[in-house]
Coordinates of C-alpha atoms in Angstrom, one line a residue:
M122 CA 0.0 0.0 0.0
H123 CA 2.8 2.4 0.9
L124 CA 4.5 1.8 -2.5
K125 CA 1.3 2.5 -4.4
R126 CA 0.8 5.6 -2.3
W127 CA 4.2 7.0 -3.3
I128 CA 4.0 5.9 -6.9
T129 CA 0.6 7.7 -7.3
G130 CA 1.8 10.8 -5.5
L131 CA 5.1 11.1 -7.4
S132 CA 3.4 10.5 -10.7
A133 CA 0.8 13.2 -10.1
L134 CA 3.2 15.7 -8.6
P135 CA 4.8 17.0 -11.9
V136 CA 1.3 17.6 -13.4
L137 CA 0.2 19.4 -10.2
I138 CA 3.3 21.6 -10.2
F139 CA 2.9 22.5 -13.9
L140 CA -0.8 23.4 -13.6
V141 CA -0.4 25.5 -10.4
Y142 CA 2.6 27.2 -12.0
T143 CA 0.7 27.9 -15.2
G144 CA -2.4 29.2 -13.5
G145 CA -5.3 30.6 -15.4
F146 CA -7.6 28.3 -17.2
P147 CA -5.3 25.2 -16.8
F148 CA -5.4 25.6 -13.0
L149 CA -9.2 26.1 -13.2
L150 CA -9.4 22.8 -15.1
L151 CA -7.4 21.1 -12.4
I152 CA -9.6 22.2 -9.5
G153 CA -12.7 21.6 -11.7
F154 CA -11.7 18.0 -12.3
A155 CA -10.9 17.4 -8.6
C156 CA -14.2 19.1 -7.7
I157 CA -16.4 16.8 -9.8
C158 CA -14.5 13.7 -8.8
A159 CA -14.7 14.6 -5.1
Q160 CA -18.3 15.6 -5.3
W161 CA -19.3 12.4 -7.0
E162 CA -17.5 10.5 -4.1
Y163 CA -19.3 12.7 -1.6
N164 CA -22.7 11.9 -3.2
R165 CA -21.8 8.2 -3.1
I166 CA -20.9 8.4 0.6
I167 CA -24.1 10.1 1.7
S168 CA -26.5 8.3 -0.6
S169 CA -26.6 5.0 1.3
A170 CA -30.0 5.8 2.8
D171 CA -31.4 7.1 -0.5
S172 CA -31.3 4.6 -3.4
D173 CA -32.4 7.2 -5.9
F174 CA -30.1 10.0 -4.6
M175 CA -27.4 9.7 -7.3
S176 CA -29.9 9.9 -10.2
S177 CA -31.9 12.8 -8.7
I178 CA -32.1 16.0 -10.9
V179 CA -31.2 17.9 -7.7
V180 CA -27.8 16.1 -7.5
R181 CA -27.2 16.5 -11.3
W182 CA -27.9 20.2 -11.0
G183 CA -25.3 20.3 -8.2
Y184 CA -22.5 19.3 -10.6
F185 CA -23.4 22.1 -13.0
T186 CA -23.6 24.6 -10.2
S187 CA -20.2 23.5 -8.9
L188 CA -18.5 24.1 -12.2
L189 CA -20.4 27.4 -12.6
L190 CA -19.3 28.5 -9.2
L191 CA -15.6 27.7 -9.9
M192 CA -15.7 29.6 -13.2
A193 CA -17.4 32.6 -11.6
A194 CA -14.8 32.7 -8.8
H195 CA -12.0 32.6 -11.3
I196 CA -13.5 35.2 -13.7
V197 CA -15.4 37.6 -11.4
G198 CA -14.0 36.9 -7.9
V199 CA -15.3 35.8 -4.5
S200 CA -18.3 38.3 -4.7
S201 CA -20.0 36.1 -7.2
V202 CA -19.8 33.0 -5.0
A203 CA -22.4 34.1 -2.5
V204 CA -24.8 35.0 -5.3
L205 CA -24.5 31.6 -6.9
L206 CA -24.9 29.8 -3.6
A207 CA -28.1 31.7 -3.0
L208 CA -29.3 31.1 -6.5
N209 CA -28.7 27.4 -6.2
L210 CA -30.8 27.4 -3.0
V211 CA -33.6 29.1 -4.9
I212 CA -33.5 26.8 -7.8
V213 CA -33.4 23.5 -5.8
G214 CA -36.2 25.0 -3.7
V215 CA -38.4 25.4 -6.8
M216 CA -37.4 21.8 -7.8
S217 CA -38.6 20.5 -4.5
V218 CA -42.1 21.9 -5.0
F219 CA -42.5 19.9 -8.2
L220 CA -40.7 16.8 -7.0
Y221 CA -42.2 16.3 -3.5
K222 CA -45.3 14.5 -4.7
T223 CA -43.3 11.8 -6.4
N224 CA -40.4 11.8 -3.9
P225 CA -41.2 12.9 -0.4
R226 CA -37.5 12.6 0.5
V227 CA -36.5 15.4 -1.8
G228 CA -36.0 17.8 1.1
R229 CA -33.3 15.5 2.5
I230 CA -31.7 15.2 -0.9
I231 CA -31.6 19.0 -1.1
Q232 CA -30.0 19.4 2.3
K233 CA -27.2 17.0 1.3
Q234 CA -26.7 18.7 -2.1
V235 CA -26.4 22.2 -0.5
L236 CA -23.9 20.8 2.1
G237 CA -21.9 19.3 -0.8
I238 CA -21.8 22.6 -2.7
I239 CA -20.5 24.4 0.4
Y240 CA -18.1 21.6 1.4
I241 CA -16.3 21.0 -2.0
P242 CA -16.7 23.7 -4.8
L243 CA -17.0 26.6 -2.4
S244 CA -13.8 25.7 -0.7
L245 CA -12.0 25.0 -4.0
S246 CA -13.2 28.2 -5.5
L247 CA -11.2 30.1 -2.9
L248 CA -8.1 28.5 -4.3
A249 CA -9.0 29.9 -7.7
V250 CA -9.3 33.4 -6.2
I251 CA -6.0 33.1 -4.3
R252 CA -4.2 31.9 -7.4
N253 CA -5.3 35.1 -9.3
E254 CA -3.9 37.4 -6.5
S255 CA -0.4 38.8 -6.4
D256 CA 2.0 36.1 -5.2
G257 CA -0.9 33.7 -5.6
M258 CA 1.2 31.0 -7.2
V259 CA 3.7 31.0 -4.4
F260 CA 1.0 31.0 -1.8
I261 CA -0.8 28.0 -3.4
F262 CA 2.5 26.1 -3.4
L263 CA 3.0 27.1 0.2
L264 CA -0.5 25.9 1.2
L265 CA -0.1 22.6 -0.6
G266 CA 3.3 22.0 0.9
I267 CA 1.9 22.7 4.4
I268 CA -1.0 20.3 3.9
F269 CA 0.9 17.5 2.2
A270 CA 3.8 17.6 4.7
G271 CA 1.3 17.5 7.6
D272 CA -0.6 14.5 6.0
I273 CA 2.6 12.6 5.4
S274 CA 4.0 13.2 8.9
A275 CA 0.7 12.3 10.6
F276 CA 0.3 9.2 8.5
Y277 CA 3.7 7.7 9.1
V278 CA 4.2 8.7 12.7
G279 CA 0.7 7.7 13.5
T280 CA 1.1 4.3 11.8
Y281 CA 4.4 3.4 13.4
L282 CA 4.6 5.3 16.6
G283 CA 1.0 6.1 17.5
R284 CA -0.2 4.8 20.8
H285 CA -2.9 7.2 22.0
K286 CA -6.2 7.3 20.0
L287 CA -7.3 10.8 18.9
S288 CA -10.9 10.0 18.1
P289 CA -11.5 6.2 18.1
A290 CA -15.3 6.6 17.5
I291 CA -14.6 8.4 14.2
S292 CA -11.3 7.2 13.0
P293 CA -9.6 4.4 15.1
G294 CA -6.3 4.8 13.2
K295 CA -5.7 8.4 14.1
T296 CA -3.6 9.1 17.1
F297 CA -2.4 12.1 19.2
E298 CA 1.2 11.3 18.2
G299 CA 0.2 11.4 14.5
A300 CA -1.7 14.7 15.0
L301 CA 1.3 16.3 16.7
A302 CA 3.6 15.0 14.0
G303 CA 1.2 16.5 11.4
L304 CA 1.4 19.9 13.0
S305 CA 5.2 19.6 13.1
G306 CA 5.2 18.8 9.4
N307 CA 3.0 21.9 8.8
L308 CA 5.5 24.1 10.7
L309 CA 8.5 22.6 8.9
A310 CA 7.1 23.0 5.4
G311 CA 5.8 26.5 6.2
S312 CA 9.1 27.6 7.6
I313 CA 11.0 26.4 4.5
G314 CA 8.4 28.3 2.4
I315 CA 9.0 31.5 4.3
V316 CA 12.8 31.3 4.2
F317 CA 13.1 30.6 0.5
F318 CA 9.9 32.0 -1.1
M319 CA 8.1 34.5 1.1
P320 CA 10.7 36.2 3.3
S321 CA 8.4 39.3 3.7
V322 CA 6.0 37.3 5.9
S323 CA 6.7 37.8 9.6
W324 CA 7.5 34.7 11.6
G325 CA 4.8 35.3 14.2
T326 CA 2.0 35.6 11.5
G327 CA 3.5 32.8 9.5
I328 CA 3.6 30.3 12.4
L329 CA 0.0 31.2 13.3
F330 CA -1.0 30.5 9.7
F331 CA 0.8 27.2 9.5
L332 CA -0.8 26.0 12.7
A333 CA -4.3 27.3 11.8
A334 CA -4.2 25.6 8.4
G335 CA -2.8 22.4 9.9
V336 CA -5.5 22.2 12.6
A337 CA -8.2 23.0 10.0
G338 CA -6.8 20.3 7.8
Q339 CA -6.9 17.7 10.5
V340 CA -10.5 18.7 11.3
G341 CA -11.3 18.3 7.6
D342 CA -9.8 14.8 7.7
L343 CA -11.9 13.8 10.7
F344 CA -15.0 15.3 9.1
E345 CA -14.7 13.1 6.0
S346 CA -13.9 10.1 8.2
E347 CA -17.1 10.7 10.1
M348 CA -19.1 10.8 6.9
K349 CA -17.6 7.6 5.7
R350 CA -18.1 5.8 9.1
S351 CA -21.7 6.9 9.1
S352 CA -22.1 5.2 5.8
D353 CA -19.8 2.2 6.6
I354 CA -17.4 3.1 3.8
K355 CA -13.6 2.8 4.1
D356 CA -12.5 4.9 1.2
S357 CA -14.3 7.6 -0.7
G358 CA -13.2 6.0 -4.0
G359 CA -10.5 4.1 -5.8
L360 CA -9.2 6.5 -8.4
L361 CA -6.0 7.2 -6.6
P362 CA -4.2 3.9 -5.8
G363 CA -2.8 3.9 -2.2
H364 CA -4.8 7.0 -1.4
G365 CA -8.4 6.0 -2.0
G366 CA -10.4 8.7 -3.7
F367 CA -10.0 12.3 -4.6
L368 CA -12.0 13.3 -1.5
D369 CA -9.6 11.3 0.7
R370 CA -6.8 13.2 -0.9
I371 CA -8.2 16.7 -0.6
D372 CA -10.3 16.5 2.6
A373 CA -7.7 18.4 4.6
L374 CA -7.3 21.0 1.8
L375 CA -11.0 21.7 1.7
F376 CA -11.0 22.9 5.3
A377 CA -7.6 24.6 5.1
S378 CA -8.5 26.7 2.0
P379 CA -10.9 29.1 3.8
V380 CA -8.2 29.6 6.5
A381 CA -5.6 30.3 3.7
Y382 CA -8.0 32.7 2.0
L383 CA -8.5 34.6 5.3
F384 CA -4.8 34.9 5.9
K385 CA -3.9 35.7 2.3
M386 CA -6.5 38.5 1.9
Y387 CA -6.6 40.1 5.3
I388 CA -3.7 39.1 7.5
L389 CA -0.4 38.3 5.7

């Protein structure tokens, strides 16, 4: 499993670096592809109690809304995101009026669709906005480095040295030792980023950002684990050998991206 994990990661890394470096529409394609894959996996996870969930027009509309949201964030900016979120709510509300007679569970389907829109495309749209800002490329690389370093540190320390369970009811494999190692990885990667690529960032603010993004990422990991456990699913998918699915790979990033946006736009 570990060999597959490294082969998959190292194979995807050059493509990731190229698309982040290029920015613009190629970067938008990257997050759009990740968004649709992750959203499909999310829908699969939460659809266990609703056999007709995946085929619902509400869910299909959610995919279109997600791509529209990402494109609007890239072209117009973050101001367009709130409008589209509200518009999606209005449209699915209208759908529910017509669908309720044939499917009384449509209200529950709408709740899950709206959560999915907030959970995945909303978070990813902030990456598109960040990338278009000054020093956006460097900041995206910094964020990815922080998250990936934290994930790797937490995984290996937790696997081989972990003794004290962090949240056994949600994820029995996660430990306090792994969580602390993850934060150490966040700090190390972030410190390297400041020294070599963003020397203008103060150390105090930088460390606060690294820890905030790291904690948010670990909460995101636990949040996805909680969803999977509720549906008795081990991995969100199988598209990434050794990693599981796209949602397994970006769960931490989805929670860290709002933190990154806050620091990039208002603090750093």
